[in-house]
CSV table of C-alpha atoms in Angstrom, one decimal:
chain,number,residue,atom,x,y,z
A,1,ASP,CA,0.0,0.1,0.0
A,2,GLN,CA,2.9,2.3,0.8
A,3,LEU,CA,4.4,1.8,-2.7
A,4,GLU,CA,1.3,2.6,-4.3
A,5,SER,CA,0.9,5.7,-2.4
A,6,THR,CA,4.2,6.8,-3.6
A,7,GLU,CA,3.5,6.1,-6.9
A,8,GLN,CA,0.5,8.4,-6.8
A,9,VAL,CA,2.4,11.0,-5.3
A,10,ILE,CA,4.9,10.9,-8.3
A,11,PHE,CA,2.0,10.7,-10.8
A,12,SER,CA,0.4,13.8,-9.0
A,13,MET,CA,4.0,15.6,-9.5
A,14,ALA,CA,4.0,14.9,-13.1
A,15,ARG,CA,0.4,16.7,-13.3
A,16,TRP,CA,2.1,19.6,-11.7
A,17,VAL,CA,4.2,20.1,-14.7
A,18,GLU,CA,1.0,20.6,-16.9
A,19,VAL,CA,-0.5,23.0,-14.2
A,20,LYS,CA,2.6,25.2,-14.3
A,21,ASP,CA,2.1,25.6,-18.2
A,22,PRO,CA,-1.3,26.0,-19.6
A,23,TYR,CA,-0.1,25.1,-23.2
A,24,THR,CA,0.3,21.3,-22.2
A,25,GLU,CA,-3.0,21.0,-20.8
A,26,GLY,CA,-3.8,17.5,-21.5
A,27,HIS,CA,-0.4,16.5,-22.8
A,28,LEU,CA,0.5,13.9,-20.4
A,29,ARG,CA,-2.9,11.9,-20.9
A,30,ARG,CA,-2.3,12.2,-24.8
A,31,ILE,CA,1.2,11.0,-24.9
A,32,ALA,CA,0.4,8.2,-22.6
A,33,GLY,CA,-2.6,7.1,-24.5
A,34,TYR,CA,-0.9,7.4,-28.1
A,35,SER,CA,2.2,5.7,-26.6
A,36,GLU,CA,0.2,2.8,-25.4
A,37,ARG,CA,-1.6,2.3,-28.6
A,38,ILE,CA,1.4,2.5,-30.6
A,39,ALA,CA,3.1,-0.1,-28.4
A,40,GLU,CA,0.1,-2.4,-28.8
A,41,GLU,CA,0.3,-2.0,-32.7
A,42,LEU,CA,3.9,-2.8,-32.8
A,43,GLY,CA,3.3,-6.0,-30.7
A,44,LEU,CA,4.6,-5.2,-27.3
A,45,SER,CA,3.2,-7.3,-24.5
A,46,VAL,CA,0.7,-6.1,-21.9
A,47,ALA,CA,3.3,-5.5,-19.2
A,48,GLU,CA,5.5,-3.6,-22.0
A,49,ARG,CA,2.6,-1.3,-23.1
A,50,ARG,CA,2.0,-0.6,-19.1
A,51,ILE,CA,5.7,0.5,-18.8
A,52,VAL,CA,5.3,2.6,-22.0
A,53,ARG,CA,2.1,4.4,-20.7
A,54,TYR,CA,3.8,5.1,-17.5
A,55,ALA,CA,6.7,6.6,-19.2
A,56,GLY,CA,4.3,8.7,-21.2
A,57,ILE,CA,2.6,10.0,-18.2
A,58,LEU,CA,6.1,10.5,-16.4
A,59,HIS,CA,8.1,11.7,-19.3
A,60,ASP,CA,8.4,15.4,-18.4
A,61,ILE,CA,8.4,15.0,-14.7
A,62,GLY,CA,11.9,16.4,-14.6
A,63,LYS,CA,10.5,19.7,-15.6
A,64,ILE,CA,9.6,20.4,-12.2
A,65,ALA,CA,13.4,21.2,-11.7
A,66,ILE,CA,13.4,23.6,-14.5
A,67,ARG,CA,12.7,27.5,-13.8
A,68,ASP,CA,9.2,28.4,-14.9
A,69,SER,CA,10.8,31.4,-16.9
A,70,ILE,CA,12.3,28.8,-19.2
A,71,LEU,CA,9.3,26.4,-19.6
A,72,SER,CA,7.2,29.7,-20.6
A,73,LYS,CA,9.5,31.8,-22.5
A,74,PRO,CA,8.0,33.0,-25.5
A,75,GLY,CA,11.0,33.2,-27.7
A,76,PRO,CA,14.0,31.1,-28.4
A,77,LEU,CA,16.1,29.8,-25.4
A,78,THR,CA,19.8,30.9,-24.9
A,79,ASP,CA,22.4,28.2,-24.8
A,80,ASP,CA,22.4,28.2,-21.2
A,81,GLU,CA,18.8,27.9,-21.0
A,82,GLN,CA,18.6,25.0,-23.3
A,83,ALA,CA,21.4,23.3,-21.4
A,84,GLU,CA,19.0,23.7,-18.2
A,85,LEU,CA,15.9,22.4,-20.1
A,86,ARG,CA,17.9,19.4,-21.6
A,87,ARG,CA,18.5,18.4,-18.0
A,88,HIS,CA,15.0,17.6,-17.3
A,89,THR,CA,15.5,13.9,-18.7
A,90,ASP,CA,18.1,13.4,-15.8
A,91,HIS,CA,16.1,15.1,-13.3
A,92,GLY,CA,13.1,12.8,-14.5
A,93,ALA,CA,14.9,9.6,-13.9
A,94,ALA,CA,16.1,10.7,-10.8
A,95,ILE,CA,12.7,11.7,-9.3
A,96,ILE,CA,11.2,8.3,-10.0
A,97,ALA,CA,14.4,6.3,-9.1
A,98,PRO,CA,12.7,5.0,-5.7
A,99,LEU,CA,9.8,3.5,-7.5
A,100,ARG,CA,9.2,-0.2,-8.3
A,101,PHE,CA,9.1,0.4,-11.9
A,102,ALA,CA,11.8,2.7,-12.3
A,103,GLY,CA,14.2,0.2,-13.7
A,104,GLU,CA,11.8,-0.1,-16.9
A,105,VAL,CA,10.6,3.4,-16.9
A,106,ALA,CA,13.5,5.7,-16.1
A,107,PRO,CA,15.4,4.7,-19.4
A,108,ILE,CA,12.5,5.6,-21.3
A,109,ILE,CA,12.2,9.1,-19.5
A,110,ARG,CA,16.1,9.5,-19.9
A,111,ALA,CA,16.1,8.5,-23.4
A,112,HIS,CA,13.1,10.4,-25.1
A,113,HIS,CA,15.2,13.2,-26.7
A,114,GLU,CA,17.5,10.8,-28.0
A,115,HIS,CA,17.9,10.7,-31.8
A,116,TRP,CA,17.9,7.8,-34.2
A,117,ASP,CA,21.4,9.3,-35.7
A,118,GLY,CA,22.9,9.8,-32.4
A,119,ARG,CA,22.5,13.8,-32.2
A,120,GLY,CA,19.9,13.7,-29.4
A,121,TYR,CA,20.5,14.0,-25.6
A,122,PRO,CA,21.5,13.3,-22.8
A,123,GLN,CA,23.7,10.4,-23.9
A,124,GLY,CA,23.9,10.5,-27.7
A,125,LEU,CA,22.5,7.2,-27.9
A,126,ARG,CA,21.6,6.2,-31.5
A,127,GLY,CA,19.5,3.6,-33.3
A,128,GLU,CA,18.3,0.4,-31.4
A,129,ASP,CA,20.4,1.6,-28.5
A,130,ILE,CA,17.5,3.9,-27.6
A,131,PRO,CA,14.9,1.8,-25.9
A,132,ILE,CA,11.9,1.1,-27.6
A,133,GLY,CA,9.6,3.0,-25.2
A,134,ALA,CA,11.7,6.1,-25.5
A,135,ARG,CA,11.5,6.1,-29.5
A,136,ILE,CA,7.7,5.6,-29.1
A,137,VAL,CA,7.3,8.5,-26.7
A,138,ALA,CA,9.7,10.7,-28.7
A,139,VAL,CA,7.4,10.4,-31.7
A,140,VAL,CA,4.1,10.8,-30.0
A,141,ASP,CA,5.8,13.8,-27.9
A,142,ALA,CA,6.8,15.5,-31.2
A,143,TRP,CA,3.5,15.0,-32.9
A,144,ASP,CA,1.7,16.4,-29.6
A,145,ALA,CA,4.2,19.5,-29.5
A,146,MET,CA,3.6,20.4,-33.1
A,147,THR,CA,-0.3,20.0,-33.1
A,148,THR,CA,-0.9,21.9,-29.9
A,149,ASP,CA,-0.4,25.9,-29.5
A,150,ARG,CA,2.9,26.6,-27.5
A,151,PRO,CA,4.2,29.9,-26.0
A,152,TYR,CA,6.6,30.3,-29.0
A,153,ARG,CA,4.3,29.4,-31.9
A,154,ARG,CA,0.8,28.4,-33.0
A,155,SER,CA,0.0,24.7,-33.6
A,156,LEU,CA,0.6,23.3,-37.2
A,157,ASP,CA,-1.9,21.7,-39.2
A,158,ARG,CA,-2.2,17.7,-39.4
A,159,ALA,CA,-0.8,17.7,-43.0
A,160,GLU,CA,2.2,19.8,-41.8
A,161,ALA,CA,2.8,17.9,-38.7
A,162,ILE,CA,2.9,14.6,-40.6
A,163,ARG,CA,5.2,16.1,-43.2
A,164,ARG,CA,7.6,17.0,-40.5
A,165,LEU,CA,7.5,13.6,-38.7
A,166,ARG,CA,8.2,12.0,-42.1
A,167,ALA,CA,11.2,14.3,-42.8
A,168,GLY,CA,12.3,13.3,-39.4
A,169,ALA,CA,11.8,9.7,-39.8
A,170,GLY,CA,15.7,8.1,-40.0
A,171,PRO,CA,17.7,11.2,-38.7
A,172,GLN,CA,15.4,11.9,-35.7
A,173,TRP,CA,13.0,9.2,-35.2
A,174,ASP,CA,12.9,5.4,-35.7
A,175,ALA,CA,11.3,5.4,-39.1
């Protein structure tokens, strides 16, 4: 019971990230749902789909440690601000470390900004060295970011978002 209560606190903390930023309202629910459905289409087991769903909910929990002025900045980030924002993946993995599912979920949280060509962060993983759950969450996260309004730009229409995903298939995302 204690473990379950701790997990509920962590999931609530993930929701705090959304509350801090009105542009991300519903983001975690969408990422979790889309990621789980893609995992199912790819033939992942029920247990693997649950892990991908948890990672979708928790993928940005590390943003709790990022200054609000960076998260809501309406223009481009400075190099220092970008470096701070990129640390959210490591912060997220550390935040969930005490949980019983951390061994499976933390690598996804940490790697959801890795790129297929190795140019992502934080580790510069490439190709199949990136956990499948992180590859799924990365595509879904990009889709959601493109198709919702953000402080720095309006949402893209569906056709443009699809075009950008296809253009990034290979260099950025697992095709």
